[in-house]
PDB file of C-alpha atoms and ligand atoms in Angstrom:
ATOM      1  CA  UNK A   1       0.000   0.000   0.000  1.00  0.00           C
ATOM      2  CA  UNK A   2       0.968   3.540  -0.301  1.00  0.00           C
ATOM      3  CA  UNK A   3       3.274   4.437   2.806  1.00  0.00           C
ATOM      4  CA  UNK A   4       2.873   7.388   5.222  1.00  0.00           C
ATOM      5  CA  UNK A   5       3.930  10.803   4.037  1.00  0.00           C
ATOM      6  CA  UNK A   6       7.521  11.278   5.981  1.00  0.00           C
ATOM      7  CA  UNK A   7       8.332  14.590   7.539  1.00  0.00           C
ATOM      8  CA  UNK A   8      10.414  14.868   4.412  1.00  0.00           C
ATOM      9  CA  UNK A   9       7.364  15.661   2.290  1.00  0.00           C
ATOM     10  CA  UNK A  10       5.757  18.187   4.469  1.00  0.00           C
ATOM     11  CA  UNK A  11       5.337  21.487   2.847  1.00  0.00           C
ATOM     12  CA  UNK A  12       7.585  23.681   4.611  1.00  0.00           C
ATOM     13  CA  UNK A  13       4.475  26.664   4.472  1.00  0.00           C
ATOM     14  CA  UNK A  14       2.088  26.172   6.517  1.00  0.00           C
ATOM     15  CA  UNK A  15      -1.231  28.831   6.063  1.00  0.00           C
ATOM     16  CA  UNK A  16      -2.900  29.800   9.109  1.00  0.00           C
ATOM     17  CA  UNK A  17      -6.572  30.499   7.765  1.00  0.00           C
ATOM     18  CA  UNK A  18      -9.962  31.194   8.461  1.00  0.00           C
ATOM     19  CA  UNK A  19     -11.429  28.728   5.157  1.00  0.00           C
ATOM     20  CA  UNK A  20     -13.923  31.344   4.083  1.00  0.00           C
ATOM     21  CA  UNK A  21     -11.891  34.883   4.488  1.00  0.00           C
ATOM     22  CA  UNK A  22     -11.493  36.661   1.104  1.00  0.00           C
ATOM     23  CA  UNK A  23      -8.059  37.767   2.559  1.00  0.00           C
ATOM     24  CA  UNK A  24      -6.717  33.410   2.830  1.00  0.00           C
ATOM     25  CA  UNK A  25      -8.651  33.095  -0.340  1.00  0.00           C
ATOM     26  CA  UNK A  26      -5.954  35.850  -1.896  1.00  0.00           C
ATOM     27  CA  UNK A  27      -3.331  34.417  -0.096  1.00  0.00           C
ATOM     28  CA  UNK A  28      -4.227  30.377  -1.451  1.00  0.00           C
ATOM     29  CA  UNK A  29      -4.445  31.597  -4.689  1.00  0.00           C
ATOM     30  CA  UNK A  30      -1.279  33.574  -4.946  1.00  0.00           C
ATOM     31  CA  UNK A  31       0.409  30.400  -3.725  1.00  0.00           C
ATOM     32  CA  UNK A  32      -0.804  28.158  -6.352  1.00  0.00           C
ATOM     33  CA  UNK A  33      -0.140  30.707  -8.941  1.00  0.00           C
ATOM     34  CA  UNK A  34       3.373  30.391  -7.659  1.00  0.00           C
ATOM     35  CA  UNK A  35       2.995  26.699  -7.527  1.00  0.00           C
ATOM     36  CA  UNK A  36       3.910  26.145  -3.655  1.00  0.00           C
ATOM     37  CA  UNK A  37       2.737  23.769  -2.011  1.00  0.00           C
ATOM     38  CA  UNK A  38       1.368  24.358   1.666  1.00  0.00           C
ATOM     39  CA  UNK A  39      -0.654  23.222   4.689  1.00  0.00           C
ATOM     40  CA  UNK A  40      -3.274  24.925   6.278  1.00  0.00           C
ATOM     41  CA  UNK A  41      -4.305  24.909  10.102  1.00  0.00           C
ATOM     42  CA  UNK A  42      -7.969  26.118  10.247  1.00  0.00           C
ATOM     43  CA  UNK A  43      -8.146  28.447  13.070  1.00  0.00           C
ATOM     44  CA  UNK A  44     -11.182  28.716  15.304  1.00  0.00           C
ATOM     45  CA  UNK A  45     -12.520  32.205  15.335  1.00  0.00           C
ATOM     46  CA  UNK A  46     -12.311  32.450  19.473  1.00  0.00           C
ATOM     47  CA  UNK A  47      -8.213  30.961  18.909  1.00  0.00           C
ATOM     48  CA  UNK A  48      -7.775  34.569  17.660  1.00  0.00           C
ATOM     49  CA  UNK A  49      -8.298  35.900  20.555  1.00  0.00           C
ATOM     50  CA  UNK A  50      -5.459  34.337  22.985  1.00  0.00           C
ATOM     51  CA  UNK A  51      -3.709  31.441  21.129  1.00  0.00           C
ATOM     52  CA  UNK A  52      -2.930  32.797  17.362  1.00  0.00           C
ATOM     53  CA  UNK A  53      -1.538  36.350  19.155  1.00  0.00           C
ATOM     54  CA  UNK A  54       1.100  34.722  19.896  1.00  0.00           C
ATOM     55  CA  UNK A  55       1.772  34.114  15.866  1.00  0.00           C
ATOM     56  CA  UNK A  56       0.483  37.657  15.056  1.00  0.00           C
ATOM     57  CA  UNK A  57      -0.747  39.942  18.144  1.00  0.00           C
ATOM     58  CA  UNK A  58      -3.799  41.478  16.216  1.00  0.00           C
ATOM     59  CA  UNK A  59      -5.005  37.886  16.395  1.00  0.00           C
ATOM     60  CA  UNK A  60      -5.886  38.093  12.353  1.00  0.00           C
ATOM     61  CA  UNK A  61      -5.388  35.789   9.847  1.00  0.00           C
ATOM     62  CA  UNK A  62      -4.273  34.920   6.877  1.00  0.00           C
ATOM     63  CA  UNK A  63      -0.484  34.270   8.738  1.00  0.00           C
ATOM     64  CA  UNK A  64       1.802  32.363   6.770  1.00  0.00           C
ATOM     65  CA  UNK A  65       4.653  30.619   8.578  1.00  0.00           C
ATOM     66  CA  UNK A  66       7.859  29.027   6.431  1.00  0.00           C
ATOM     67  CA  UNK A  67      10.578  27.798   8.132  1.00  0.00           C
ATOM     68  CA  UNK A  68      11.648  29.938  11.220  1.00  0.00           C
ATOM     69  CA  UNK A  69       9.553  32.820   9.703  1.00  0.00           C
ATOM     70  CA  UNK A  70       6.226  34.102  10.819  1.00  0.00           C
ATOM     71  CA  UNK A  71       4.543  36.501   8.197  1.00  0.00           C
ATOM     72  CA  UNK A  72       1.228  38.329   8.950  1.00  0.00           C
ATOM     73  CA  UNK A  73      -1.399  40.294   6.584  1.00  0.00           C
ATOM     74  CA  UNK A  74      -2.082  39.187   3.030  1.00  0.00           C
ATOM     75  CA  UNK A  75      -0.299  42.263   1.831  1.00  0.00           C
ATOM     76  CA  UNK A  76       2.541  41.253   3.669  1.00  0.00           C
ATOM     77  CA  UNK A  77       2.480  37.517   2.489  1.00  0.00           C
ATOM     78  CA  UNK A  78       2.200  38.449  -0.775  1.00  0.00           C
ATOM     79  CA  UNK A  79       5.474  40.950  -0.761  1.00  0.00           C
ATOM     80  CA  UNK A  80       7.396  37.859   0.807  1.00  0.00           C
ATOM     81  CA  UNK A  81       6.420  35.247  -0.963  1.00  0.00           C
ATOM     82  CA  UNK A  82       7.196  37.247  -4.352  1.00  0.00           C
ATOM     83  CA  UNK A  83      11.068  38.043  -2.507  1.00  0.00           C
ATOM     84  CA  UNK A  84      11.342  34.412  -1.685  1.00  0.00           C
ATOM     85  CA  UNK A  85      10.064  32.705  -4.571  1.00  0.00           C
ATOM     86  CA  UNK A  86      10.013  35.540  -7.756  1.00  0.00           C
ATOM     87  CA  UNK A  87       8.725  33.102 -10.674  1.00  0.00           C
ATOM     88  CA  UNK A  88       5.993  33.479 -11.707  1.00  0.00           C
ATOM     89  CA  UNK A  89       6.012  37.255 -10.663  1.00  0.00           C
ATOM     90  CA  UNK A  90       2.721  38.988  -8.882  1.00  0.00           C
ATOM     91  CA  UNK A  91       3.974  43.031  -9.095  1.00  0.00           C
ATOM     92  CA  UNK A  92       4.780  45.040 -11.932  1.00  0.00           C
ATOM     93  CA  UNK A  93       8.473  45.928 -12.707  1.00  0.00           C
ATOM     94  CA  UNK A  94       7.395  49.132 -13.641  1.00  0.00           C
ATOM     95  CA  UNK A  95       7.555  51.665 -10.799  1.00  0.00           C
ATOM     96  CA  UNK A  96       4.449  53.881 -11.669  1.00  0.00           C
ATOM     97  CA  UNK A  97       2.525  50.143 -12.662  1.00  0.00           C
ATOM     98  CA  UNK A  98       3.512  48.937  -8.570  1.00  0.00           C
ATOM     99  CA  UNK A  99       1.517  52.029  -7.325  1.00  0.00           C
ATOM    100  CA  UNK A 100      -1.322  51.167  -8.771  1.00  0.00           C
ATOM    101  CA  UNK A 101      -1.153  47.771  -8.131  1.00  0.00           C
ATOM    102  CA  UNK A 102      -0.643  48.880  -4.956  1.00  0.00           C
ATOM    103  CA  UNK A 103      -4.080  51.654  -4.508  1.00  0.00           C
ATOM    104  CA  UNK A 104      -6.171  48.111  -5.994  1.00  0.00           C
ATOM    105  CA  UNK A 105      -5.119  45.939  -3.942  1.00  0.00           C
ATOM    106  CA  UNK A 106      -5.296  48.558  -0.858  1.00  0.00           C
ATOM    107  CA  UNK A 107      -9.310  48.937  -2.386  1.00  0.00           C
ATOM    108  CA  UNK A 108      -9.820  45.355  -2.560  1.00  0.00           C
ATOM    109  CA  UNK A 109      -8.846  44.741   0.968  1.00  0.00           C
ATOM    110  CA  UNK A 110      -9.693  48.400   2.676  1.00  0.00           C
ATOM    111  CA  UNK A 111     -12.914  49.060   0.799  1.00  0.00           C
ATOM    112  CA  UNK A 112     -14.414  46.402  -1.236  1.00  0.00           C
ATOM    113  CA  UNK A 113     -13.720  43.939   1.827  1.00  0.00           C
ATOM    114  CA  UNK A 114     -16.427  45.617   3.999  1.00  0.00           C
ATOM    115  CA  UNK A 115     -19.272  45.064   0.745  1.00  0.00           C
ATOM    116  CA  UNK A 116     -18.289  41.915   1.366  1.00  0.00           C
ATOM    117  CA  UNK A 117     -18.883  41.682   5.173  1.00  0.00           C
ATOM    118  CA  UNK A 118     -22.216  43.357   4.600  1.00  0.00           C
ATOM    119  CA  UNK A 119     -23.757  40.985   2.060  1.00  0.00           C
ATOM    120  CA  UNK A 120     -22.002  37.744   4.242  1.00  0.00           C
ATOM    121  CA  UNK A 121     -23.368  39.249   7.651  1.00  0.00           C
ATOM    122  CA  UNK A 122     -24.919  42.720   7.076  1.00  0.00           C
ATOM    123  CA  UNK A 123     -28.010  41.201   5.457  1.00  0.00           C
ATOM    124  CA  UNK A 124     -29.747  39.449   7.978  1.00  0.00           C
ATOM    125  CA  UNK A 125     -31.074  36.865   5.305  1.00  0.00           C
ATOM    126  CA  UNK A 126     -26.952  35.366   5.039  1.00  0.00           C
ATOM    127  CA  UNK A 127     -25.918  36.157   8.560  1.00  0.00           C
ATOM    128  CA  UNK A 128     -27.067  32.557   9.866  1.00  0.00           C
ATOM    129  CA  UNK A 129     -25.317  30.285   7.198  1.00  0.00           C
ATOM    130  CA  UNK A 130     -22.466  32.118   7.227  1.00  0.00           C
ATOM    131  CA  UNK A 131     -21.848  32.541  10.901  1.00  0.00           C
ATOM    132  CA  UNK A 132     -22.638  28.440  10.703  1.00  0.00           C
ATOM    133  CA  UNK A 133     -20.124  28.100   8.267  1.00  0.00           C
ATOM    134  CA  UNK A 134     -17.525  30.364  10.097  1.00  0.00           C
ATOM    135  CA  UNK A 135     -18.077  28.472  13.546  1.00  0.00           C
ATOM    136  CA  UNK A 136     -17.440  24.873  11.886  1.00  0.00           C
ATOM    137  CA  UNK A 137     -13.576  24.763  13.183  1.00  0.00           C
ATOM    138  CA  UNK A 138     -14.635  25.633  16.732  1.00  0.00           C
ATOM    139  CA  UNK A 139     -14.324  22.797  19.227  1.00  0.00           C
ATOM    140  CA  UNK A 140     -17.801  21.551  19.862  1.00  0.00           C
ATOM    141  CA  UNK A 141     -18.571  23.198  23.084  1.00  0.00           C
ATOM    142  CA  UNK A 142     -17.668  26.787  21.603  1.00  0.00           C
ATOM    143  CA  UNK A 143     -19.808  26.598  18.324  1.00  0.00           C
ATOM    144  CA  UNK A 144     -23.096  27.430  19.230  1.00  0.00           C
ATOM    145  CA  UNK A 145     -21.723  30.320  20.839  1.00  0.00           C
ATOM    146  CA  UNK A 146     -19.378  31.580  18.395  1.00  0.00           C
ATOM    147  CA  UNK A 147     -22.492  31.135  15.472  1.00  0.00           C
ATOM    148  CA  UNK A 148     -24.634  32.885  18.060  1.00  0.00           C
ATOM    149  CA  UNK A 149     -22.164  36.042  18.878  1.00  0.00           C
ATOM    150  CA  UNK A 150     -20.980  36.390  15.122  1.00  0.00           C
ATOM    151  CA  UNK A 151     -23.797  38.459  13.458  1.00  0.00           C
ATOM    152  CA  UNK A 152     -23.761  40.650  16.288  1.00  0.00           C
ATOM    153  CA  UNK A 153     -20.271  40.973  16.089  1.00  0.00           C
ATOM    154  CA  UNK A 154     -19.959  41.430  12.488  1.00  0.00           C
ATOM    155  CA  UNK A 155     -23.062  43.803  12.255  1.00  0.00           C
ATOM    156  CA  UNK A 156     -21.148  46.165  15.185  1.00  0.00           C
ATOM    157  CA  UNK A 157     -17.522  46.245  13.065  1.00  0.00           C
ATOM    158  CA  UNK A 158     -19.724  47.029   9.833  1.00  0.00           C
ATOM    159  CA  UNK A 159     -21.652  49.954  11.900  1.00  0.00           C
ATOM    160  CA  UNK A 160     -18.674  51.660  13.203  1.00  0.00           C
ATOM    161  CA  UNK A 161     -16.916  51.417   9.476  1.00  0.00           C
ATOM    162  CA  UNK A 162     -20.260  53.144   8.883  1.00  0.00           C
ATOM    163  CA  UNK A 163     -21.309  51.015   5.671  1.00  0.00           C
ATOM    164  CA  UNK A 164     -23.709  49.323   8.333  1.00  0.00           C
ATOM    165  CA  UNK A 165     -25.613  52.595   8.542  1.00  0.00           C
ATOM    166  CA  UNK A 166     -26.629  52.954   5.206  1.00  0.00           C
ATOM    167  CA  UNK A 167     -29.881  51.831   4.066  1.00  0.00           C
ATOM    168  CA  UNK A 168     -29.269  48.803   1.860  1.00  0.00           C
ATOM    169  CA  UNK A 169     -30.271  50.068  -1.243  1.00  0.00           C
ATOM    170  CA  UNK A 170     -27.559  52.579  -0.943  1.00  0.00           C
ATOM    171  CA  UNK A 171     -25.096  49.916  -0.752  1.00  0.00           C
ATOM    172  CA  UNK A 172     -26.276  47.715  -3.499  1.00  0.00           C
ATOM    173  CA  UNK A 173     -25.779  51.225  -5.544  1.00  0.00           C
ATOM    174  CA  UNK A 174     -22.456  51.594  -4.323  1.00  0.00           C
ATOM    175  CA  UNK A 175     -21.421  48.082  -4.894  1.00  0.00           C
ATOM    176  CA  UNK A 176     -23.020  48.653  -8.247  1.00  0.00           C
ATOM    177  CA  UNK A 177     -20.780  51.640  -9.044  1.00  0.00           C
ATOM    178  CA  UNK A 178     -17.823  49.119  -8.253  1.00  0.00           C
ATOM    179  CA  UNK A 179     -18.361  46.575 -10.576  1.00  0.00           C
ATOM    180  CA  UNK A 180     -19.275  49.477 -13.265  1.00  0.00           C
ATOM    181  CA  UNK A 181     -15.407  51.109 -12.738  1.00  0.00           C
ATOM    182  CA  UNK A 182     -14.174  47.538 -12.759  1.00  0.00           C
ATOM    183  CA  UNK A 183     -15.693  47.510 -16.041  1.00  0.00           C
ATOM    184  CA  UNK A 184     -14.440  50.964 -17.589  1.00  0.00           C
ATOM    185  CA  UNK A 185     -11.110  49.832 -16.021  1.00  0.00           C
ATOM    186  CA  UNK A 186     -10.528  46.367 -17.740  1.00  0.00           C
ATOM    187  CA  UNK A 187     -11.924  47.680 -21.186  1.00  0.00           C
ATOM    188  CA  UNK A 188     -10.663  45.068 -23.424  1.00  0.00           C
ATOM    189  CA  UNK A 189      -7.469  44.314 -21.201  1.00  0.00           C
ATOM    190  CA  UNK A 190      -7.134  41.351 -19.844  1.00  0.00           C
ATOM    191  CA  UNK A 191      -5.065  42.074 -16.162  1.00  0.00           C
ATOM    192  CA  UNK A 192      -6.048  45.438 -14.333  1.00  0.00           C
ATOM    193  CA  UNK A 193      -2.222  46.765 -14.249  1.00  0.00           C
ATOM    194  CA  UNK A 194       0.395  44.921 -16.696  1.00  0.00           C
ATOM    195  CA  UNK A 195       0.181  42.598 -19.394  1.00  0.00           C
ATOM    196  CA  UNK A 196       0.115  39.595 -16.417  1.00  0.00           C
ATOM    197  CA  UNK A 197      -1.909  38.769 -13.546  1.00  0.00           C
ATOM    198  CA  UNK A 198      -0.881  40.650 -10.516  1.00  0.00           C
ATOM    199  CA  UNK A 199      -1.781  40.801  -6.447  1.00  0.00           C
ATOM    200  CA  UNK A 200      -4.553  43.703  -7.458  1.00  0.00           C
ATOM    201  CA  UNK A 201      -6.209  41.051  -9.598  1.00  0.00           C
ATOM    202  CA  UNK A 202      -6.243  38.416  -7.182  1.00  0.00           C
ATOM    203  CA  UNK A 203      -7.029  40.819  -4.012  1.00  0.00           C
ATOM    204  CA  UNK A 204     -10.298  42.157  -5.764  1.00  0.00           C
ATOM    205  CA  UNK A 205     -11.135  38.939  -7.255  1.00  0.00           C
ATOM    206  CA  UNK A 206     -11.261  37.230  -3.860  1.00  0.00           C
ATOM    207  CA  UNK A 207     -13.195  39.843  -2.120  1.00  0.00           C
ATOM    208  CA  UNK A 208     -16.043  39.862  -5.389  1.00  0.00           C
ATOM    209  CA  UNK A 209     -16.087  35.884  -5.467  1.00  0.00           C
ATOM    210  CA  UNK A 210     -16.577  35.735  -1.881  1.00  0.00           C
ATOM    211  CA  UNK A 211     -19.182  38.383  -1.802  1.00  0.00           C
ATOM    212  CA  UNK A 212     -20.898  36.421  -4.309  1.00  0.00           C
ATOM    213  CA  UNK A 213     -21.627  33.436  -2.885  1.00  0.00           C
ATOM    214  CA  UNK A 214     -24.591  35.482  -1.666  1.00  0.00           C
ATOM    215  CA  UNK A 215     -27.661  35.751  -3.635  1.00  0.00           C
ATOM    216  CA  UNK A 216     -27.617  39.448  -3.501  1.00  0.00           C
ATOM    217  CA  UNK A 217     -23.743  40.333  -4.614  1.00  0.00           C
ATOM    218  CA  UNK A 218     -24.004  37.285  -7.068  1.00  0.00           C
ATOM    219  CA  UNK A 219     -26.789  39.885  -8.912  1.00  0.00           C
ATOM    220  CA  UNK A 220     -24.716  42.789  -9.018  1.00  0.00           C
ATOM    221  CA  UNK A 221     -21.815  40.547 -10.694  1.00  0.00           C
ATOM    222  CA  UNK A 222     -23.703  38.700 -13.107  1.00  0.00           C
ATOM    223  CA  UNK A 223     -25.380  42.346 -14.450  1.00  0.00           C
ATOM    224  CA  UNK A 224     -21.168  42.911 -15.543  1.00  0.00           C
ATOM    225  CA  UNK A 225     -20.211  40.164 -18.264  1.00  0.00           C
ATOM    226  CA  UNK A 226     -16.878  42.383 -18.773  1.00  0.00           C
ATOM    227  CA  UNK A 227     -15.623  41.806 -14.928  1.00  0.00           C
ATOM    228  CA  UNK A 228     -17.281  38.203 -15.010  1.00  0.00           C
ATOM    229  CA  UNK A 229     -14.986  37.208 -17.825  1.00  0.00           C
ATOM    230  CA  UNK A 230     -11.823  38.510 -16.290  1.00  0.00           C
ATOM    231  CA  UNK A 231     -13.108  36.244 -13.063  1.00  0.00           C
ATOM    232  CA  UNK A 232     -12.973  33.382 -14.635  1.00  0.00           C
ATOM    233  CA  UNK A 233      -9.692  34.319 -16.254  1.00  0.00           C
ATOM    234  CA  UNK A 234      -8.302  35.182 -12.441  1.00  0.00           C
ATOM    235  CA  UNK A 235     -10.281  32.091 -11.124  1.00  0.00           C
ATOM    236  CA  UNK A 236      -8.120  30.028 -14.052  1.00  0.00           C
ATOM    237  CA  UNK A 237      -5.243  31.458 -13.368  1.00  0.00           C
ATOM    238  CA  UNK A 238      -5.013  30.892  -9.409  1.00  0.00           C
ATOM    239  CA  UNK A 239      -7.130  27.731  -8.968  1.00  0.00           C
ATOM    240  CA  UNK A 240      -5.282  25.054  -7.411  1.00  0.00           C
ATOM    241  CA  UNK A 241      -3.133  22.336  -9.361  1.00  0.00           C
ATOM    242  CA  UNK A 242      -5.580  19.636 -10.239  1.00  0.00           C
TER     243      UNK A 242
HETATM  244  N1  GSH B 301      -5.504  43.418   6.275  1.00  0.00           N
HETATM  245  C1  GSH B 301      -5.580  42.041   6.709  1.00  0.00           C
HETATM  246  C2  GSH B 301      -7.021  41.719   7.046  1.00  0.00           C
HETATM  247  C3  GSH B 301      -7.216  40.342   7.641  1.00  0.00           C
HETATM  248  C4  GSH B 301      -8.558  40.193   8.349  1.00  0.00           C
HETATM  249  O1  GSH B 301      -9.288  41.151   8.567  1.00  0.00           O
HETATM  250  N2  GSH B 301      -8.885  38.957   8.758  1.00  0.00           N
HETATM  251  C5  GSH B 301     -10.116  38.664   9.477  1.00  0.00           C
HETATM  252  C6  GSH B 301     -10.852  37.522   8.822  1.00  0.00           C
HETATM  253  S1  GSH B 301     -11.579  37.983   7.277  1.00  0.00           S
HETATM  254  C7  GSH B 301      -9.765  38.194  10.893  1.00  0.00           C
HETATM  255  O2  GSH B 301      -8.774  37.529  11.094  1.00  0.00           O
HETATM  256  N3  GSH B 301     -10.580  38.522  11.892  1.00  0.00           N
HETATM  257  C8  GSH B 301     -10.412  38.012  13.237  1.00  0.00           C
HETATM  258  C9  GSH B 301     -10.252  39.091  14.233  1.00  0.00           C
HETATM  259  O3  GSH B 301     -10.241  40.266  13.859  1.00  0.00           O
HETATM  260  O4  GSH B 301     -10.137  38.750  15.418  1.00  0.00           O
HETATM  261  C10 GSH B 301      -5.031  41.154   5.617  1.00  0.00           C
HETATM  262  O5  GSH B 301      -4.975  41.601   4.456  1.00  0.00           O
HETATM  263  O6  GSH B 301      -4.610  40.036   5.891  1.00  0.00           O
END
C-alpha cells in the first residue's frame, strides 16, 4: 500500500486560515499561482483571541509561517512570498505600474472587503449560514456560541466602518458603481495593471467571489459580463493544481 507521508514531504508553508476569508482566499491563490505547495491549520474564530496572538498579536489571519519565519497580513504575504520565490512574478516591474497595483489591492482589501462583510453578515437573510459556516472549526462546546455572537459581532464592526448605517439600497448602488469602474477599467485588457496577472487582480477577485456566494452580490456581478470574464480568467489562473 501507499506508505505514510515522511516529515520529508511536508510542505515547509504552513497557512494559518480562516477557510472562508477573502483575505486566505488571496493568499491560497497567490500560492498556487506560484505553484507552492502548503498546509493549512484552520483556526477557530475564538483561537484569535489568545492562542494565534502569539503568531500575530492582532489575532488576524491569513499568517503564513515558512521555516523559522512568521509573516502576517495578506499584503505582507504576498510581498514575501514574491522576494522568496520571484517566478511566476505577482507586481509590476514598472515603478508607476507597482503604485497602482498597490491603490487596488489597498481597495480590494480596505474598501471592497467591507461590501463583502455586509452581504455575508450585514443582510440578515446570510448572517445565519455564514456565521454556521464560520463556527465549523470551533471545538464543539464553543460553536453554538461563536455562530450565536458572530452576526452581532460582524453587524457592530460594519456599523462603526459606517457602511452598516446605510440603508441597503444605498449599498447595493455603491457596490453597483464598483463593478461598473471595474468595467471601464478592464476595457478590453485582460489584467487590471500589466500585461500579467498581478496581487490587485487576485485581491479584488477574492473579495467579489466571496461576496458572491450570496444571492444578492451574485446579482450585481452577473449584471457585468466584462468583470465576469476577467473572473474566470483570475479564477483560471489561481485555482489550485488539479
Ligand atoms: N488586512 C488584513 C485583514 C485580515 C482580516 O481582517 N482577517 C479577518 C478575517 S476575514 C480576521 O482575522 N478577523 C479576526 C479578528 O479580527 O479577530 C489582511 O490583508 O490580511
Amino acid at each position: 500500500g501507499a506508505s505514510a507521508p515522511t516529515l520529508v514531504d511536508m510542505p515547509e508553508l504552513v497557512l494559518h486560515q480562516f477557510e472562508s476569508s477573502p483575505f486566505c482566499d488571496k493568499v491560497r491563490r497567490l500560492l498556487h499561482y506560484k505553484q507552492k505547495p502548503y498546509r493549512t491549520h484552520e483556526v477557530p474564530p475564538t483561537e484569535t483571541l489568545v492562542r494565534l496572538r502569539r503568531l500575530n498579536p492582532t489575532g488576524k489571519v491569513p499568517v503564513l509561517e515558512h521555516r523559522e519565519v512568521v509573516i502576517s497580513d495578506s499584503t505582507e504575504i504576498a510581498r514575501y512570498l514574491e522576494d522568496t520565490f520571484p517566478e511566476p512574478p505577482i507586481f509590476p516591474t514598472d515603478p508607476k505600474a507597482r503604485a497602482l497595483c498597490h491603490i487596488l489591492e489597498d481597495w480590494a482589501d480596505e474598501s471592497l472587503y467591507f461590501y463583502e462583510a455586509w452581504f455575508r453578515f450585514g443582510l440578515s437573510e446570510n448572517a445565519g449560514e455564514f456565521s454556521r459556516r464560520s463556527s465549523q472549526s470551533e471545538p464543539p462546546l464553543l460553536r453554538k456560541a461563536t455562530e450565536r455572537a458572530l452576526p452581532t459581532l460582524m453587524r457592530n464592526v460594519l456599523r462603526l466602518q459606517g457602511i452598516g448605517r446605510k440603508p441597503p439600497e444605498r449599498v447595493l448602488t455603491d457596490f453597483d458603481r464598483h463593478l461598473e469602474a471595474l468595467e471601464r477599467w478592464l476595457g478590453d485588457g485582460d489584467w487590471l495593471v500589466c500585461e500579467h496577472l498581478t496581487v490587485a487582480d487576485v485581491a479584488v477577485y477574492s473579495q467579489l467571489s466571496c461576496a458572491a456566494e450570496t444571492a444578492e452580490a451574485q446579482g450585481v456581478v452577473a449584471d457585468h459580463p466584462t468583470a465576469l470574464a476577467w473572473m474566470e480568467r483570475v479564477n483560471g489562473a489561481t485555482s489550485p493544481p488539479v
